[in-house]
XYZ file of C-alpha atoms in Angstrom:
263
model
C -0.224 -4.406 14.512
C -0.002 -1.269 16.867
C 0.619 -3.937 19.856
C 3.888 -5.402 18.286
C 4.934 -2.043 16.866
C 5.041 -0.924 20.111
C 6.599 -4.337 21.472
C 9.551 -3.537 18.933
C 11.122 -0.836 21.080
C 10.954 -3.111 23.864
C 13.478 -5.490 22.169
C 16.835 -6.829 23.482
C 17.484 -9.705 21.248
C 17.494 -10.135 17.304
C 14.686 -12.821 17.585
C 12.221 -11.071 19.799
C 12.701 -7.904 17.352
C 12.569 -10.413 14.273
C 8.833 -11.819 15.653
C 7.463 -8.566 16.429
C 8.543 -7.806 12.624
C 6.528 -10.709 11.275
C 3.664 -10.221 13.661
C 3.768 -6.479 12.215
C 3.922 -7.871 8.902
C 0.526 -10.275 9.148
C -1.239 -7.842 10.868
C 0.053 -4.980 7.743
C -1.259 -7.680 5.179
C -4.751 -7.887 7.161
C -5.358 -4.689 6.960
C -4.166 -3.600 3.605
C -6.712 -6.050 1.993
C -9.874 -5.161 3.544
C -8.773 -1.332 3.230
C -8.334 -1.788 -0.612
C -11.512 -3.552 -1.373
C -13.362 -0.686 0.181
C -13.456 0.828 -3.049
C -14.633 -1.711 -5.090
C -17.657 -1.634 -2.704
C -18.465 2.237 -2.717
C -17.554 3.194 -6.319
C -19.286 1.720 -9.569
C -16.855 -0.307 -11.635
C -15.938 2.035 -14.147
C -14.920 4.352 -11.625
C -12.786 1.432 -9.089
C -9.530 2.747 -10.284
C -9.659 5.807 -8.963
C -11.342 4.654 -6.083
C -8.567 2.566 -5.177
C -6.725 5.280 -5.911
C -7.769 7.632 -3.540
C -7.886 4.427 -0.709
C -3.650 4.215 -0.710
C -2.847 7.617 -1.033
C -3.248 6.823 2.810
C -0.140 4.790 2.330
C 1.882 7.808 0.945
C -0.082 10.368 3.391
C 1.954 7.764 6.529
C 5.110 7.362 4.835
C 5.286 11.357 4.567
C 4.723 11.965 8.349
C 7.123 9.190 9.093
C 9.424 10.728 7.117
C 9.033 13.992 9.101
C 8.941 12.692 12.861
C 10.635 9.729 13.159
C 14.199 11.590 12.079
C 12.420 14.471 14.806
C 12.410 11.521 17.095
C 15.773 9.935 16.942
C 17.145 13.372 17.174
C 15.448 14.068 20.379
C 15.705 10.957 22.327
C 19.310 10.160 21.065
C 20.469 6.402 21.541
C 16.946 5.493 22.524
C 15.158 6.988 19.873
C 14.471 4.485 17.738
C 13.111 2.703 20.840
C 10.785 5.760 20.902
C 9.927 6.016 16.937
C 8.419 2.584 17.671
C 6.440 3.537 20.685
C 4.965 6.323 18.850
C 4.059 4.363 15.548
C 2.501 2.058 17.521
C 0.498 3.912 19.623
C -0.263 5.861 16.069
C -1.542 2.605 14.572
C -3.903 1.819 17.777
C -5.271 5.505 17.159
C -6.151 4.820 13.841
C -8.009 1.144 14.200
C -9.990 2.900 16.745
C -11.155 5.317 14.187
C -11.281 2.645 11.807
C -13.642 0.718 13.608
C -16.015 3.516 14.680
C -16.730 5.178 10.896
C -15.694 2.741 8.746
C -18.904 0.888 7.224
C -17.919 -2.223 4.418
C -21.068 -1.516 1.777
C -22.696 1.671 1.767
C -25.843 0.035 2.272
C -25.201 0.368 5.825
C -25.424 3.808 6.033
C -29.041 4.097 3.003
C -26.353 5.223 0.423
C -25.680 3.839 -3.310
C -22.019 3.313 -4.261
C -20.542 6.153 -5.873
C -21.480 6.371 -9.595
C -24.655 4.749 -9.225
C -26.940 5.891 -11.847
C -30.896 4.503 -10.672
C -32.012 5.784 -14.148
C -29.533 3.348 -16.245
C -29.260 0.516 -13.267
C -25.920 1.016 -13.231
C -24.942 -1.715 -10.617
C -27.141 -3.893 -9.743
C -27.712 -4.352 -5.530
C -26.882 -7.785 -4.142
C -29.085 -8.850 -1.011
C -27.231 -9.515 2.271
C -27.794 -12.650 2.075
C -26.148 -13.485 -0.971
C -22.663 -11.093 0.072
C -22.810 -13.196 3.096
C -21.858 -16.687 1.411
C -18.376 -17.783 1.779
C -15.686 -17.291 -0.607
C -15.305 -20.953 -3.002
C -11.229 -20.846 -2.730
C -11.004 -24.016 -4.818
C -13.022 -22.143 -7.655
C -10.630 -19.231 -7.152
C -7.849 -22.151 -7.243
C -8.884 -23.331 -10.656
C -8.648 -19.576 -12.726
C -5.088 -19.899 -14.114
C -5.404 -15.497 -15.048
C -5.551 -15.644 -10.776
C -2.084 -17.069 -10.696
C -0.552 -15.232 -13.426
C -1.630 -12.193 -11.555
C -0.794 -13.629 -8.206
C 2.779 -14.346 -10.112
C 3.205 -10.782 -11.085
C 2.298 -8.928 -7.888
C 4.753 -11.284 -5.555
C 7.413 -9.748 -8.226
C 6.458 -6.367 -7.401
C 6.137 -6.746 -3.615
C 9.437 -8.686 -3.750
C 11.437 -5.859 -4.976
C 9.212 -3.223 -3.244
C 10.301 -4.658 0.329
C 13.758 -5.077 -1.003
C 13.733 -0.913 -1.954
C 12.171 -0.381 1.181
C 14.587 -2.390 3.397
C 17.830 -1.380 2.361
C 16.561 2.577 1.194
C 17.622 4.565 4.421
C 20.371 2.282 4.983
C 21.850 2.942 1.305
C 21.415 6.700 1.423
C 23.276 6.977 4.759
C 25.955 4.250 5.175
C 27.106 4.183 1.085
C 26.153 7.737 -0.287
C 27.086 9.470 3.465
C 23.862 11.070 3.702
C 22.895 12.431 7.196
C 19.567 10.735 8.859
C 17.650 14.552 8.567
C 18.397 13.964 4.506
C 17.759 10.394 4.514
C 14.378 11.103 6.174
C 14.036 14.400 4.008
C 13.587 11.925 0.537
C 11.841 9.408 2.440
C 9.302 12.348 3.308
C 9.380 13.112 -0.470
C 8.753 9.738 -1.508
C 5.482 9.824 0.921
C 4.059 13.153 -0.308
C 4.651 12.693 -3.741
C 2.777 8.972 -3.588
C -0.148 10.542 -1.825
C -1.353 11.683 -5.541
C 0.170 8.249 -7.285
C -3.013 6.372 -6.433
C -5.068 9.129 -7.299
C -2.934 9.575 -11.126
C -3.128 6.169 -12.374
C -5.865 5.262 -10.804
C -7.811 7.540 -13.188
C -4.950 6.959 -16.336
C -6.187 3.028 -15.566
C -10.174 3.647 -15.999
C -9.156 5.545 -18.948
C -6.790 3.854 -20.900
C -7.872 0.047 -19.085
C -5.652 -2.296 -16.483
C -3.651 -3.578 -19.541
C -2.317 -0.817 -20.711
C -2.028 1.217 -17.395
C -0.107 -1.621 -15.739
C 2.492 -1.930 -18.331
C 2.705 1.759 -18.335
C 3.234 1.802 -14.687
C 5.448 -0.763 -14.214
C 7.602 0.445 -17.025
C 8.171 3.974 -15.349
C 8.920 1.746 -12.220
C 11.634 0.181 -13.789
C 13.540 2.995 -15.479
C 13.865 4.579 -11.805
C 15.095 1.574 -10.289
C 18.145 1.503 -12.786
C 18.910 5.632 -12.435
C 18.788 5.482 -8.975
C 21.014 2.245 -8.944
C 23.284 3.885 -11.609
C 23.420 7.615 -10.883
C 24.809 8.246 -7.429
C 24.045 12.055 -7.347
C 21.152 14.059 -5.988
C 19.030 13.703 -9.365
C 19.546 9.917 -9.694
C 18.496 9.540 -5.399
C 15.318 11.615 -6.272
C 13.634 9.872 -9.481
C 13.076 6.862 -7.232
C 10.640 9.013 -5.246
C 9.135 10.342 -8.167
C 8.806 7.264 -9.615
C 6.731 6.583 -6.661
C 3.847 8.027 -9.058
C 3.874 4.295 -10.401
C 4.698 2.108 -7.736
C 3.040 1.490 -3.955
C 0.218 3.711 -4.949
C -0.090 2.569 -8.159
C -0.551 -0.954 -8.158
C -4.017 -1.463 -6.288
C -5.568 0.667 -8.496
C -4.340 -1.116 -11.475
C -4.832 -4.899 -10.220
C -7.554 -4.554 -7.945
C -10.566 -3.861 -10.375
C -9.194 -6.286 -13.099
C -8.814 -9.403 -10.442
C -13.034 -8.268 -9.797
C -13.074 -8.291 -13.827
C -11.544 -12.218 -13.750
């Protein structure tokens, strides 16, 4: 992923950007996956929410540095910055799989430790030999659980009009509203800093009040900021999208994950 971020300021045509893109876009989904399911192997299940939680407020930690230094960027380097923003993404991204791959362990195990929660007086989880982790995954079990593709159903939903927000975002505040880049960045910054505690919020609202319940609570809040920031066009209506950030990219792992281990 760092490779063909970097590989996307080296593009002169519309298809050579447009493949770099969709490289970018497996290697995103390859990571975000393994990255999630971290928590479900530290924490105890009663506590995965939050876990989860904590996990992607990495996602809103990025998006607020992005927001600060890429508009830094495309000020400094003029018609070449984006060229530039690109270069240093990249070379962030290759920064942080190196540091990925020298402390990051996949079951605590590894290192003598319990997961997080672990009570040895009430057996609260139960350890599973290496061997048995080991065996493959049984996809056309996983096939045959209809609850896997009503779930499957409702997170393409949410993804579909999350890439759709984040497409056309910048692009909306600055071409139809007339906001400058520094502004456009300035909310996109918001949006990142206030989604760094998202995870963290309904994370723990989810162990609390269950998946159900926190979900549909989520998602609700979700869709009342979609409409006011598609309705009102003034400063108030451009920043409830970013708060409702508090149930969105943050949000949703913590709510699905630990139910789809619960199926």
């Amino acid at each position: 992923m760092g490779l063909t971020l970097i590989l996307t300021g080296f593009a002169q045509s519309f298809s050579f950007a447009f493949i770099m893109r969709l490289l970018t876009g497996f290697g995103n989904g390859a990571a975000y996956v393994p990255a999630m399911a971290l928590g479900s192997a530290w924490f105890v299940m009663k506590r995965r929410g939050l876990a989860t939680g904590i996990v992607s407020a990495g996602i809103g930690g990025g998006t607020f540095i992005a927001g600060i230094i890429v508009p830094a960027i495309l000020r400094a380097y003029g018609g070449e910055g984006w060229r530039y923003a690109w270069y240093y993404l990249g070379g962030g991204v290759l920064l942080i799989s190196g540091l990925a791959f020298a402390f990051i362990r996949s079951q605590p195990e590894e290192k003598g430790l319990r997961p997080i929660g672990f009570n040895e007086e009430k057996g609260s989880v139960k350890s599973i030999p290496g061997e048995e982790r080991a065996k493959p995954l049984r996809w056309d079990l996983v096939y045959r659980i209809k609850e896997m593709w009503f779930l499957g159903f409702v997170y393409f939903m949410y993804g579909f009009s999350y890439v759709i927000y984040m497409t056309f975002f910048a692009a909306y505040l600055t071409k139809e509203i007339g906001l400058s880049q520094a502004q456009a960045g300035a909310i996109w910054a918001l949006v990142g800093g206030l989604s760094i505690f998202c995870g963290v919020i309904w994370g723990g609202i989810s162990d609390l009040l269950g998946r159900r319940y926190g979900a549909a609570l989520a998602y609700l809040t979700l869709a009342t900021a979609y409409i006011i920031f598609a309705l009102v066009k003034t400063p108030m209506g451009f920043t409830s999208r970013p708060s409702s950030l508090v149930s969105q990219h943050g949000a949703s792992p913590p709510l699905w994950l630990p139910l789809l281990e619960i199926t």
